[in-house]
Amino acid sequence: MIHSIRSKILLAIVGITLITALSITIAFYFKSSEMVEDNYGKNLYGRMEQMGKVFDDSLKEIYYITVQASCDGEMKEQIQEYLSTGRELILEDIASRLKTYKRRYSDIGSVYLVLPKAGIMITSQDYPIYEKQLAEEKTAAIAQAAVSGSMPAIVPDPLRSSSDFLSYIDSIEGDDGEILGYMMANVEERTIFYKYLDGLYDQKTTAAMILNDQGEIVSSQNAEDMGSVYKSRDFDVLYKNGFTNSLDKSKLGVFYKGTFSGCQFFMVVARSEILKDLNQLKYFLAVFLAIFVMAAGLLAYFITKAMYALQTP
């Protein structure tokens, strides 16, 4: 009878100790996981915010250059002269002025002047200086992008039909309000990726991209994704700033939207990758729990043994 009661007391002490230690261990582990994930999200968001502001400032500068070029009075006179005379030497003079605007900011890959009525495009490139007999669908696409007012726009490169670029487009109007042409300041997708997005990648990154305000991909690791609409099945908070878990809690999404351009940086990281470093903590807590329970069991054993030794005559 004495041994039976003693066993029950011993089991009760060990059980209470085990439950208490296990509860503390689990709470400590989940709190540590939460802190690690929160710190990682804040750190990544801070880096993304910094890069996003630089990218936004870059687009702002390109926008100002586009407006200045479209309002260039001397260039406007050259355009009107070419449209009335057809002298090709004027096109070379215009191309020279376009090169000047291109050199004003390193992110600008090219500057184009499209004259829809003449079906011609003058470029800042060394070759071709200008392109005649420009396809009507190309000029129509540029005009449509300019009319839409959503800038910067993702448009097909009129010179290279297989590629797109990010472009600020502004119309050039004559004195009578008639549209003479469209000024385009263009940024290559790879320039955006390597200068603003590639530095945010690390081994934990699942996906990273820049989206415009219409949900189209401006830049990602795969250059061919540019212009395609991104649809997220995991996150319903696109176009907000901060970070949050996916709907199934398996991923962490980090977001930053530029105030000027409306472009949004978006990155996805698998939570398992973030918490991978906690595996060692798991083992440490398991060992700690085992040692704690064993110590409690031994202590309970000797205490109960001493108690019943005093009661035994």
PDB file of C-alpha atoms in Angstrom:
ATOM      1  CA  MET A   1       0.000   0.000   0.000  1.00  0.00           C
ATOM      2  CA  ILE A   2       2.798   2.375   0.964  1.00  0.00           C
ATOM      3  CA  HIS A   3       4.664   1.627  -2.250  1.00  0.00           C
ATOM      4  CA  SER A   4       1.479   2.205  -4.283  1.00  0.00           C
ATOM      5  CA  ILE A   5       0.888   5.642  -2.761  1.00  0.00           C
ATOM      6  CA  ARG A   6       4.554   6.455  -3.152  1.00  0.00           C
ATOM      7  CA  SER A   7       4.432   5.567  -6.877  1.00  0.00           C
ATOM      8  CA  LYS A   8       1.375   7.723  -7.393  1.00  0.00           C
ATOM      9  CA  ILE A   9       3.007  10.709  -5.711  1.00  0.00           C
ATOM     10  CA  LEU A  10       6.148  10.176  -7.759  1.00  0.00           C
ATOM     11  CA  LEU A  11       4.170  10.005 -11.017  1.00  0.00           C
ATOM     12  CA  ALA A  12       2.134  13.066 -10.063  1.00  0.00           C
ATOM     13  CA  ILE A  13       5.267  15.139  -9.384  1.00  0.00           C
ATOM     14  CA  VAL A  14       6.955  13.994 -12.593  1.00  0.00           C
ATOM     15  CA  GLY A  15       3.737  14.545 -14.593  1.00  0.00           C
ATOM     16  CA  ILE A  16       3.225  18.070 -13.296  1.00  0.00           C
ATOM     17  CA  THR A  17       6.886  18.854 -13.911  1.00  0.00           C
ATOM     18  CA  LEU A  18       6.713  17.439 -17.446  1.00  0.00           C
ATOM     19  CA  ILE A  19       3.566  19.378 -18.344  1.00  0.00           C
ATOM     20  CA  THR A  20       4.974  22.622 -16.919  1.00  0.00           C
ATOM     21  CA  ALA A  21       8.366  22.222 -18.603  1.00  0.00           C
ATOM     22  CA  LEU A  22       6.765  21.221 -21.899  1.00  0.00           C
ATOM     23  CA  SER A  23       4.421  24.225 -21.840  1.00  0.00           C
ATOM     24  CA  ILE A  24       7.296  26.609 -21.122  1.00  0.00           C
ATOM     25  CA  THR A  25       9.452  25.018 -23.828  1.00  0.00           C
ATOM     26  CA  ILE A  26       6.726  25.199 -26.487  1.00  0.00           C
ATOM     27  CA  ALA A  27       5.846  28.789 -25.575  1.00  0.00           C
ATOM     28  CA  PHE A  28       9.520  29.770 -25.668  1.00  0.00           C
ATOM     29  CA  TYR A  29      10.021  28.125 -29.074  1.00  0.00           C
ATOM     30  CA  PHE A  30       6.995  29.784 -30.696  1.00  0.00           C
ATOM     31  CA  LYS A  31       7.872  33.155 -29.198  1.00  0.00           C
ATOM     32  CA  SER A  32      11.409  32.787 -30.557  1.00  0.00           C
ATOM     33  CA  SER A  33      10.018  31.832 -33.975  1.00  0.00           C
ATOM     34  CA  GLU A  34       7.755  34.876 -33.953  1.00  0.00           C
ATOM     35  CA  MET A  35      10.641  37.171 -33.026  1.00  0.00           C
ATOM     36  CA  VAL A  36      12.956  35.711 -35.702  1.00  0.00           C
ATOM     37  CA  GLU A  37      10.287  36.062 -38.384  1.00  0.00           C
ATOM     38  CA  ASP A  38       9.375  39.574 -37.282  1.00  0.00           C
ATOM     39  CA  ASN A  39      13.016  40.692 -37.264  1.00  0.00           C
ATOM     40  CA  TYR A  40      13.604  39.152 -40.694  1.00  0.00           C
ATOM     41  CA  GLY A  41      10.501  40.849 -42.121  1.00  0.00           C
ATOM     42  CA  LYS A  42      11.464  44.242 -40.672  1.00  0.00           C
ATOM     43  CA  ASN A  43      15.024  43.935 -41.953  1.00  0.00           C
ATOM     44  CA  LEU A  44      13.932  42.932 -45.458  1.00  0.00           C
ATOM     45  CA  TYR A  45      11.253  45.622 -45.553  1.00  0.00           C
ATOM     46  CA  GLY A  46      13.798  48.230 -44.496  1.00  0.00           C
ATOM     47  CA  ARG A  47      16.131  47.229 -47.326  1.00  0.00           C
ATOM     48  CA  MET A  48      13.242  47.119 -49.786  1.00  0.00           C
ATOM     49  CA  GLU A  49      11.934  50.513 -48.691  1.00  0.00           C
ATOM     50  CA  GLN A  50      15.366  52.048 -49.155  1.00  0.00           C
ATOM     51  CA  MET A  51      15.768  50.535 -52.625  1.00  0.00           C
ATOM     52  CA  GLY A  52      12.174  51.384 -53.541  1.00  0.00           C
ATOM     53  CA  LYS A  53      12.692  55.045 -52.714  1.00  0.00           C
ATOM     54  CA  VAL A  54      15.829  55.157 -54.850  1.00  0.00           C
ATOM     55  CA  PHE A  55      13.935  53.538 -57.738  1.00  0.00           C
ATOM     56  CA  ASP A  56      11.038  55.960 -57.279  1.00  0.00           C
ATOM     57  CA  ASP A  57      13.422  58.927 -57.336  1.00  0.00           C
ATOM     58  CA  SER A  58      14.992  57.524 -60.509  1.00  0.00           C
ATOM     59  CA  LEU A  59      11.628  57.331 -62.259  1.00  0.00           C
ATOM     60  CA  LYS A  60      10.819  60.836 -61.078  1.00  0.00           C
ATOM     61  CA  GLU A  61      14.016  62.139 -62.658  1.00  0.00           C
ATOM     62  CA  ILE A  62      13.272  60.291 -65.912  1.00  0.00           C
ATOM     63  CA  TYR A  63       9.764  61.762 -65.937  1.00  0.00           C
ATOM     64  CA  TYR A  64      11.142  65.303 -65.570  1.00  0.00           C
ATOM     65  CA  ILE A  65      13.608  64.720 -68.397  1.00  0.00           C
ATOM     66  CA  THR A  66      10.788  63.412 -70.621  1.00  0.00           C
ATOM     67  CA  VAL A  67       8.671  66.504 -69.945  1.00  0.00           C
ATOM     68  CA  GLN A  68      11.611  68.834 -70.575  1.00  0.00           C
ATOM     69  CA  ALA A  69      12.372  67.097 -73.863  1.00  0.00           C
ATOM     70  CA  SER A  70       8.751  67.241 -75.002  1.00  0.00           C
ATOM     71  CA  CYS A  71       8.668  70.972 -74.201  1.00  0.00           C
ATOM     72  CA  ASP A  72      11.957  71.713 -76.004  1.00  0.00           C
ATOM     73  CA  GLY A  73      11.042  74.700 -78.193  1.00  0.00           C
ATOM     74  CA  GLU A  74      13.958  74.300 -80.591  1.00  0.00           C
ATOM     75  CA  MET A  75      13.211  70.624 -81.122  1.00  0.00           C
ATOM     76  CA  LYS A  76       9.561  71.433 -81.754  1.00  0.00           C
ATOM     77  CA  GLU A  77      10.605  73.863 -84.495  1.00  0.00           C
ATOM     78  CA  GLN A  78      12.813  71.155 -86.018  1.00  0.00           C
ATOM     79  CA  ILE A  79       9.903  68.711 -86.011  1.00  0.00           C
ATOM     80  CA  GLN A  80       7.607  71.192 -87.729  1.00  0.00           C
ATOM     81  CA  GLU A  81      10.307  71.984 -90.278  1.00  0.00           C
ATOM     82  CA  TYR A  82      10.821  68.305 -91.079  1.00  0.00           C
ATOM     83  CA  LEU A  83       7.087  67.653 -91.401  1.00  0.00           C
ATOM     84  CA  SER A  84       6.804  70.527 -93.882  1.00  0.00           C
ATOM     85  CA  THR A  85      10.030  69.960 -95.878  1.00  0.00           C
ATOM     86  CA  GLY A  86      10.991  66.295 -95.387  1.00  0.00           C
ATOM     87  CA  ARG A  87      14.705  67.149 -95.156  1.00  0.00           C
ATOM     88  CA  GLU A  88      16.506  64.180 -93.617  1.00  0.00           C
ATOM     89  CA  LEU A  89      19.383  66.265 -92.241  1.00  0.00           C
ATOM     90  CA  ILE A  90      16.907  67.675 -89.743  1.00  0.00           C
ATOM     91  CA  LEU A  91      16.390  64.154 -88.377  1.00  0.00           C
ATOM     92  CA  GLU A  92      20.088  63.896 -87.567  1.00  0.00           C
ATOM     93  CA  ASP A  93      19.938  67.208 -85.697  1.00  0.00           C
ATOM     94  CA  ILE A  94      16.962  65.947 -83.701  1.00  0.00           C
ATOM     95  CA  ALA A  95      18.786  62.681 -82.949  1.00  0.00           C
ATOM     96  CA  SER A  96      21.719  64.689 -81.616  1.00  0.00           C
ATOM     97  CA  ARG A  97      19.399  66.525 -79.210  1.00  0.00           C
ATOM     98  CA  LEU A  98      17.864  63.231 -78.098  1.00  0.00           C
ATOM     99  CA  LYS A  99      21.335  61.920 -77.254  1.00  0.00           C
ATOM    100  CA  THR A 100      21.843  64.961 -75.033  1.00  0.00           C
ATOM    101  CA  TYR A 101      18.731  64.102 -73.036  1.00  0.00           C
ATOM    102  CA  LYS A 102      19.714  60.426 -72.823  1.00  0.00           C
ATOM    103  CA  ARG A 103      23.092  61.295 -71.314  1.00  0.00           C
ATOM    104  CA  ARG A 104      21.474  63.310 -68.547  1.00  0.00           C
ATOM    105  CA  TYR A 105      20.592  60.206 -66.540  1.00  0.00           C
ATOM    106  CA  SER A 106      22.352  56.858 -66.497  1.00  0.00           C
ATOM    107  CA  ASP A 107      19.188  54.748 -66.084  1.00  0.00           C
ATOM    108  CA  ILE A 108      17.828  55.922 -69.430  1.00  0.00           C
ATOM    109  CA  GLY A 109      18.603  53.325 -72.070  1.00  0.00           C
ATOM    110  CA  SER A 110      17.260  55.277 -75.011  1.00  0.00           C
ATOM    111  CA  VAL A 111      15.156  58.274 -75.990  1.00  0.00           C
ATOM    112  CA  TYR A 112      12.765  58.015 -78.947  1.00  0.00           C
ATOM    113  CA  LEU A 113      10.769  60.622 -80.807  1.00  0.00           C
ATOM    114  CA  VAL A 114       7.835  59.129 -82.705  1.00  0.00           C
ATOM    115  CA  LEU A 115       6.132  61.118 -85.479  1.00  0.00           C
ATOM    116  CA  PRO A 116       2.939  59.162 -86.232  1.00  0.00           C
ATOM    117  CA  LYS A 117       1.806  61.096 -89.306  1.00  0.00           C
ATOM    118  CA  ALA A 118       5.192  60.708 -90.973  1.00  0.00           C
ATOM    119  CA  GLY A 119       5.509  57.090 -89.837  1.00  0.00           C
ATOM    120  CA  ILE A 120       9.014  57.752 -88.557  1.00  0.00           C
ATOM    121  CA  MET A 121      10.913  57.401 -85.306  1.00  0.00           C
ATOM    122  CA  ILE A 122      14.120  59.229 -84.389  1.00  0.00           C
ATOM    123  CA  THR A 123      16.348  57.640 -81.741  1.00  0.00           C
ATOM    124  CA  SER A 124      19.236  58.496 -79.451  1.00  0.00           C
ATOM    125  CA  GLN A 125      20.996  55.317 -80.578  1.00  0.00           C
ATOM    126  CA  ASP A 126      24.112  55.278 -82.711  1.00  0.00           C
ATOM    127  CA  TYR A 127      22.243  52.956 -85.057  1.00  0.00           C
ATOM    128  CA  PRO A 128      19.669  53.324 -86.399  1.00  0.00           C
ATOM    129  CA  ILE A 129      19.479  57.095 -86.060  1.00  0.00           C
ATOM    130  CA  TYR A 130      15.945  56.989 -87.363  1.00  0.00           C
ATOM    131  CA  GLU A 131      13.499  54.394 -88.570  1.00  0.00           C
ATOM    132  CA  LYS A 132      11.176  55.129 -91.486  1.00  0.00           C
ATOM    133  CA  GLN A 133       7.943  53.399 -92.422  1.00  0.00           C
ATOM    134  CA  LEU A 134       7.215  52.558 -88.815  1.00  0.00           C
ATOM    135  CA  ALA A 135       4.335  50.085 -88.628  1.00  0.00           C
ATOM    136  CA  GLU A 136       1.024  51.722 -87.833  1.00  0.00           C
ATOM    137  CA  GLU A 137       0.270  49.273 -85.013  1.00  0.00           C
ATOM    138  CA  LYS A 138       3.507  50.337 -83.279  1.00  0.00           C
ATOM    139  CA  THR A 139       2.669  54.033 -83.407  1.00  0.00           C
ATOM    140  CA  ALA A 140      -0.892  53.226 -82.323  1.00  0.00           C
ATOM    141  CA  ALA A 141       0.397  51.314 -79.266  1.00  0.00           C
ATOM    142  CA  ILE A 142       2.573  54.266 -78.263  1.00  0.00           C
ATOM    143  CA  ALA A 143      -0.279  56.723 -78.763  1.00  0.00           C
ATOM    144  CA  GLN A 144      -2.609  54.526 -76.713  1.00  0.00           C
ATOM    145  CA  ALA A 145      -0.088  54.324 -73.878  1.00  0.00           C
ATOM    146  CA  ALA A 146       0.273  58.114 -73.897  1.00  0.00           C
ATOM    147  CA  VAL A 147      -3.499  58.655 -73.861  1.00  0.00           C
ATOM    148  CA  SER A 148      -4.059  56.152 -71.032  1.00  0.00           C
ATOM    149  CA  GLY A 149      -2.098  58.400 -68.680  1.00  0.00           C
ATOM    150  CA  SER A 150      -0.778  55.445 -66.670  1.00  0.00           C
ATOM    151  CA  MET A 151       2.921  56.154 -66.409  1.00  0.00           C
ATOM    152  CA  PRO A 152       5.449  54.693 -66.555  1.00  0.00           C
ATOM    153  CA  ALA A 153       4.064  52.354 -69.205  1.00  0.00           C
ATOM    154  CA  ILE A 154       5.302  48.981 -70.366  1.00  0.00           C
ATOM    155  CA  VAL A 155       5.407  49.142 -74.166  1.00  0.00           C
ATOM    156  CA  PRO A 156       6.972  47.034 -76.925  1.00  0.00           C
ATOM    157  CA  ASP A 157      10.250  48.392 -78.245  1.00  0.00           C
ATOM    158  CA  PRO A 158       9.450  49.669 -81.772  1.00  0.00           C
ATOM    159  CA  LEU A 159      12.975  48.746 -82.891  1.00  0.00           C
ATOM    160  CA  ARG A 160      13.051  45.266 -81.347  1.00  0.00           C
ATOM    161  CA  SER A 161       9.671  43.599 -81.534  1.00  0.00           C
ATOM    162  CA  SER A 162      10.803  40.784 -79.222  1.00  0.00           C
ATOM    163  CA  SER A 163      11.373  43.005 -76.187  1.00  0.00           C
ATOM    164  CA  ASP A 164       9.532  45.513 -73.988  1.00  0.00           C
ATOM    165  CA  PHE A 165      10.763  48.379 -71.871  1.00  0.00           C
ATOM    166  CA  LEU A 166       9.502  50.762 -69.225  1.00  0.00           C
ATOM    167  CA  SER A 167       8.818  54.155 -70.725  1.00  0.00           C
ATOM    168  CA  TYR A 168       7.637  57.620 -69.848  1.00  0.00           C
ATOM    169  CA  ILE A 169       5.738  58.989 -72.836  1.00  0.00           C
ATOM    170  CA  ASP A 170       4.699  62.601 -73.341  1.00  0.00           C
ATOM    171  CA  SER A 171       2.961  64.142 -76.321  1.00  0.00           C
ATOM    172  CA  ILE A 172       4.435  67.053 -78.265  1.00  0.00           C
ATOM    173  CA  GLU A 173       1.833  69.549 -79.410  1.00  0.00           C
ATOM    174  CA  GLY A 174       2.005  72.247 -82.036  1.00  0.00           C
ATOM    175  CA  ASP A 175       0.835  75.815 -81.520  1.00  0.00           C
ATOM    176  CA  ASP A 176      -2.644  74.841 -82.688  1.00  0.00           C
ATOM    177  CA  GLY A 177      -2.868  71.982 -80.181  1.00  0.00           C
ATOM    178  CA  GLU A 178      -2.301  69.299 -82.813  1.00  0.00           C
ATOM    179  CA  ILE A 179      -0.157  66.379 -81.662  1.00  0.00           C
ATOM    180  CA  LEU A 180       3.103  66.388 -83.619  1.00  0.00           C
ATOM    181  CA  GLY A 181       4.669  63.375 -81.958  1.00  0.00           C
ATOM    182  CA  TYR A 182       5.483  61.480 -78.799  1.00  0.00           C
ATOM    183  CA  MET A 183       8.623  61.721 -76.690  1.00  0.00           C
ATOM    184  CA  MET A 184       9.719  58.472 -75.025  1.00  0.00           C
ATOM    185  CA  ALA A 185      12.375  58.030 -72.333  1.00  0.00           C
ATOM    186  CA  ASN A 186      12.985  54.298 -71.992  1.00  0.00           C
ATOM    187  CA  VAL A 187      14.506  52.064 -69.306  1.00  0.00           C
ATOM    188  CA  GLU A 188      15.598  48.500 -70.082  1.00  0.00           C
ATOM    189  CA  GLU A 189      14.200  45.742 -67.879  1.00  0.00           C
ATOM    190  CA  ARG A 190      17.635  44.283 -67.102  1.00  0.00           C
ATOM    191  CA  THR A 191      18.857  47.705 -65.993  1.00  0.00           C
ATOM    192  CA  ILE A 192      16.024  47.802 -63.461  1.00  0.00           C
ATOM    193  CA  PHE A 193      16.628  44.241 -62.281  1.00  0.00           C
ATOM    194  CA  TYR A 194      20.376  44.423 -61.718  1.00  0.00           C
ATOM    195  CA  LYS A 195      20.348  47.915 -60.237  1.00  0.00           C
ATOM    196  CA  TYR A 196      17.296  47.750 -57.991  1.00  0.00           C
ATOM    197  CA  LEU A 197      16.089  44.165 -57.512  1.00  0.00           C
ATOM    198  CA  ASP A 198      19.019  41.776 -57.697  1.00  0.00           C
ATOM    199  CA  GLY A 199      20.567  43.126 -54.478  1.00  0.00           C
ATOM    200  CA  LEU A 200      17.470  42.113 -52.504  1.00  0.00           C
ATOM    201  CA  TYR A 201      17.782  38.451 -53.457  1.00  0.00           C
ATOM    202  CA  ASP A 202      19.266  35.969 -51.014  1.00  0.00           C
ATOM    203  CA  GLN A 203      19.180  32.205 -50.521  1.00  0.00           C
ATOM    204  CA  LYS A 204      15.836  32.398 -48.740  1.00  0.00           C
ATOM    205  CA  THR A 205      14.035  34.278 -51.546  1.00  0.00           C
ATOM    206  CA  THR A 206      11.301  32.407 -53.385  1.00  0.00           C
ATOM    207  CA  ALA A 207      10.237  35.257 -55.693  1.00  0.00           C
ATOM    208  CA  ALA A 208      10.969  38.955 -56.130  1.00  0.00           C
ATOM    209  CA  MET A 209       9.511  41.420 -58.603  1.00  0.00           C
ATOM    210  CA  ILE A 210       8.454  44.990 -59.259  1.00  0.00           C
ATOM    211  CA  LEU A 211       4.848  45.577 -60.308  1.00  0.00           C
ATOM    212  CA  ASN A 212       3.208  48.650 -61.797  1.00  0.00           C
ATOM    213  CA  ASP A 213      -0.140  49.989 -60.586  1.00  0.00           C
ATOM    214  CA  GLN A 214      -1.958  47.749 -63.056  1.00  0.00           C
ATOM    215  CA  GLY A 215      -0.419  44.572 -61.672  1.00  0.00           C
ATOM    216  CA  GLU A 216       1.949  44.074 -64.607  1.00  0.00           C
ATOM    217  CA  ILE A 217       5.459  42.817 -63.933  1.00  0.00           C
ATOM    218  CA  VAL A 218       8.015  45.577 -64.506  1.00  0.00           C
ATOM    219  CA  SER A 219      11.003  43.453 -63.547  1.00  0.00           C
ATOM    220  CA  SER A 220      11.725  40.004 -62.135  1.00  0.00           C
ATOM    221  CA  GLN A 221      14.431  37.366 -62.287  1.00  0.00           C
ATOM    222  CA  ASN A 222      12.994  36.190 -65.598  1.00  0.00           C
ATOM    223  CA  ALA A 223      13.166  39.069 -68.105  1.00  0.00           C
ATOM    224  CA  GLU A 224      10.458  37.475 -70.258  1.00  0.00           C
ATOM    225  CA  ASP A 225       7.886  38.052 -67.490  1.00  0.00           C
ATOM    226  CA  MET A 226       7.873  41.796 -68.160  1.00  0.00           C
ATOM    227  CA  GLY A 227       4.420  43.007 -69.081  1.00  0.00           C
ATOM    228  CA  SER A 228       2.557  39.911 -67.900  1.00  0.00           C
ATOM    229  CA  VAL A 229      -0.057  40.396 -65.182  1.00  0.00           C
ATOM    230  CA  TYR A 230       0.908  38.927 -61.817  1.00  0.00           C
ATOM    231  CA  LYS A 231      -1.879  37.190 -59.936  1.00  0.00           C
ATOM    232  CA  SER A 232      -1.129  36.122 -56.395  1.00  0.00           C
ATOM    233  CA  ARG A 233      -2.890  33.118 -54.903  1.00  0.00           C
ATOM    234  CA  ASP A 234      -1.102  33.527 -51.596  1.00  0.00           C
ATOM    235  CA  PHE A 235      -1.539  37.200 -50.743  1.00  0.00           C
ATOM    236  CA  ASP A 236      -4.520  39.527 -50.846  1.00  0.00           C
ATOM    237  CA  VAL A 237      -2.753  42.671 -49.651  1.00  0.00           C
ATOM    238  CA  LEU A 238      -0.831  43.719 -52.754  1.00  0.00           C
ATOM    239  CA  TYR A 239      -0.192  47.454 -53.125  1.00  0.00           C
ATOM    240  CA  LYS A 240       0.312  48.028 -49.430  1.00  0.00           C
ATOM    241  CA  ASN A 241       3.446  48.597 -47.399  1.00  0.00           C
ATOM    242  CA  GLY A 242       4.744  46.111 -44.845  1.00  0.00           C
ATOM    243  CA  PHE A 243       4.927  42.345 -44.546  1.00  0.00           C
ATOM    244  CA  THR A 244       2.473  39.556 -43.785  1.00  0.00           C
ATOM    245  CA  ASN A 245       2.032  35.790 -43.952  1.00  0.00           C
ATOM    246  CA  SER A 246       0.375  34.117 -46.900  1.00  0.00           C
ATOM    247  CA  LEU A 247      -3.164  32.785 -46.627  1.00  0.00           C
ATOM    248  CA  ASP A 248      -1.846  29.270 -45.925  1.00  0.00           C
ATOM    249  CA  LYS A 249       0.818  30.621 -43.507  1.00  0.00           C
ATOM    250  CA  SER A 250       3.643  28.943 -45.445  1.00  0.00           C
ATOM    251  CA  LYS A 251       5.195  32.115 -46.925  1.00  0.00           C
ATOM    252  CA  LEU A 252       6.134  35.621 -45.864  1.00  0.00           C
ATOM    253  CA  GLY A 253       5.311  38.441 -48.289  1.00  0.00           C
ATOM    254  CA  VAL A 254       7.053  41.816 -48.120  1.00  0.00           C
ATOM    255  CA  PHE A 255       5.668  44.870 -49.948  1.00  0.00           C
ATOM    256  CA  TYR A 256       6.726  48.444 -50.669  1.00  0.00           C
ATOM    257  CA  LYS A 257       4.874  50.835 -52.964  1.00  0.00           C
ATOM    258  CA  GLY A 258       6.537  53.964 -54.365  1.00  0.00           C
ATOM    259  CA  THR A 259       4.668  57.212 -53.747  1.00  0.00           C
ATOM    260  CA  PHE A 260       5.508  58.811 -57.103  1.00  0.00           C
ATOM    261  CA  SER A 261       5.456  55.997 -59.639  1.00  0.00           C
ATOM    262  CA  GLY A 262       3.006  53.667 -57.909  1.00  0.00           C
ATOM    263  CA  CYS A 263       5.354  50.767 -58.650  1.00  0.00           C
ATOM    264  CA  GLN A 264       5.497  48.121 -55.946  1.00  0.00           C
ATOM    265  CA  PHE A 265       8.381  45.961 -54.822  1.00  0.00           C
ATOM    266  CA  PHE A 266       7.153  42.507 -53.830  1.00  0.00           C
ATOM    267  CA  MET A 267       9.120  39.607 -52.388  1.00  0.00           C
ATOM    268  CA  VAL A 268       8.134  36.141 -51.174  1.00  0.00           C
ATOM    269  CA  VAL A 269      10.180  34.088 -48.711  1.00  0.00           C
ATOM    270  CA  ALA A 270       9.339  30.587 -47.487  1.00  0.00           C
ATOM    271  CA  ARG A 271       8.802  30.682 -43.714  1.00  0.00           C
ATOM    272  CA  SER A 272      10.572  27.335 -43.415  1.00  0.00           C
ATOM    273  CA  GLU A 273      13.723  28.988 -44.760  1.00  0.00           C
ATOM    274  CA  ILE A 274      13.459  31.841 -42.273  1.00  0.00           C
ATOM    275  CA  LEU A 275      13.026  29.443 -39.359  1.00  0.00           C
ATOM    276  CA  LYS A 276      15.625  26.939 -40.524  1.00  0.00           C
ATOM    277  CA  ASP A 277      18.188  28.400 -38.134  1.00  0.00           C
ATOM    278  CA  LEU A 278      15.889  27.533 -35.234  1.00  0.00           C
ATOM    279  CA  ASN A 279      16.434  23.799 -35.754  1.00  0.00           C
ATOM    280  CA  GLN A 280      19.401  23.877 -33.401  1.00  0.00           C
ATOM    281  CA  LEU A 281      17.213  25.622 -30.849  1.00  0.00           C
ATOM    282  CA  LYS A 282      14.717  22.753 -31.167  1.00  0.00           C
ATOM    283  CA  TYR A 283      17.406  20.219 -30.254  1.00  0.00           C
ATOM    284  CA  PHE A 284      18.639  22.362 -27.392  1.00  0.00           C
ATOM    285  CA  LEU A 285      15.127  22.713 -25.955  1.00  0.00           C
ATOM    286  CA  ALA A 286      14.500  18.958 -26.322  1.00  0.00           C
ATOM    287  CA  VAL A 287      17.694  18.159 -24.406  1.00  0.00           C
ATOM    288  CA  PHE A 288      16.853  20.796 -21.809  1.00  0.00           C
ATOM    289  CA  LEU A 289      13.381  19.298 -21.360  1.00  0.00           C
ATOM    290  CA  ALA A 290      14.758  15.767 -20.970  1.00  0.00           C
ATOM    291  CA  ILE A 291      17.366  16.848 -18.409  1.00  0.00           C
ATOM    292  CA  PHE A 292      14.808  18.897 -16.510  1.00  0.00           C
ATOM    293  CA  VAL A 293      12.325  15.994 -16.320  1.00  0.00           C
ATOM    294  CA  MET A 294      15.044  13.510 -15.315  1.00  0.00           C
ATOM    295  CA  ALA A 295      16.266  15.850 -12.585  1.00  0.00           C
ATOM    296  CA  ALA A 296      12.724  16.371 -11.357  1.00  0.00           C
ATOM    297  CA  GLY A 297      12.130  12.584 -11.379  1.00  0.00           C
ATOM    298  CA  LEU A 298      15.260  11.875  -9.357  1.00  0.00           C
ATOM    299  CA  LEU A 299      14.455  14.648  -6.914  1.00  0.00           C
ATOM    300  CA  ALA A 300      10.889  13.380  -6.501  1.00  0.00           C
ATOM    301  CA  TYR A 301      12.181   9.837  -5.999  1.00  0.00           C
ATOM    302  CA  PHE A 302      14.540  10.751  -3.178  1.00  0.00           C
ATOM    303  CA  ILE A 303      11.996  13.051  -1.540  1.00  0.00           C
ATOM    304  CA  THR A 304       9.309  10.361  -1.468  1.00  0.00           C
ATOM    305  CA  LYS A 305      11.842   7.779  -0.311  1.00  0.00           C
ATOM    306  CA  ALA A 306      12.874  10.039   2.562  1.00  0.00           C
ATOM    307  CA  MET A 307       9.235  10.722   3.471  1.00  0.00           C
ATOM    308  CA  TYR A 308       8.322   7.052   3.723  1.00  0.00           C
ATOM    309  CA  ALA A 309      11.588   6.197   5.489  1.00  0.00           C
ATOM    310  CA  LEU A 310      10.531   8.544   8.309  1.00  0.00           C
ATOM    311  CA  GLN A 311       7.106   6.874   8.551  1.00  0.00           C
ATOM    312  CA  THR A 312       8.498   3.348   8.625  1.00  0.00           C
ATOM    313  CA  PRO A 313       9.078   2.110  12.279  1.00  0.00           C
TER     314      PRO A 313
END
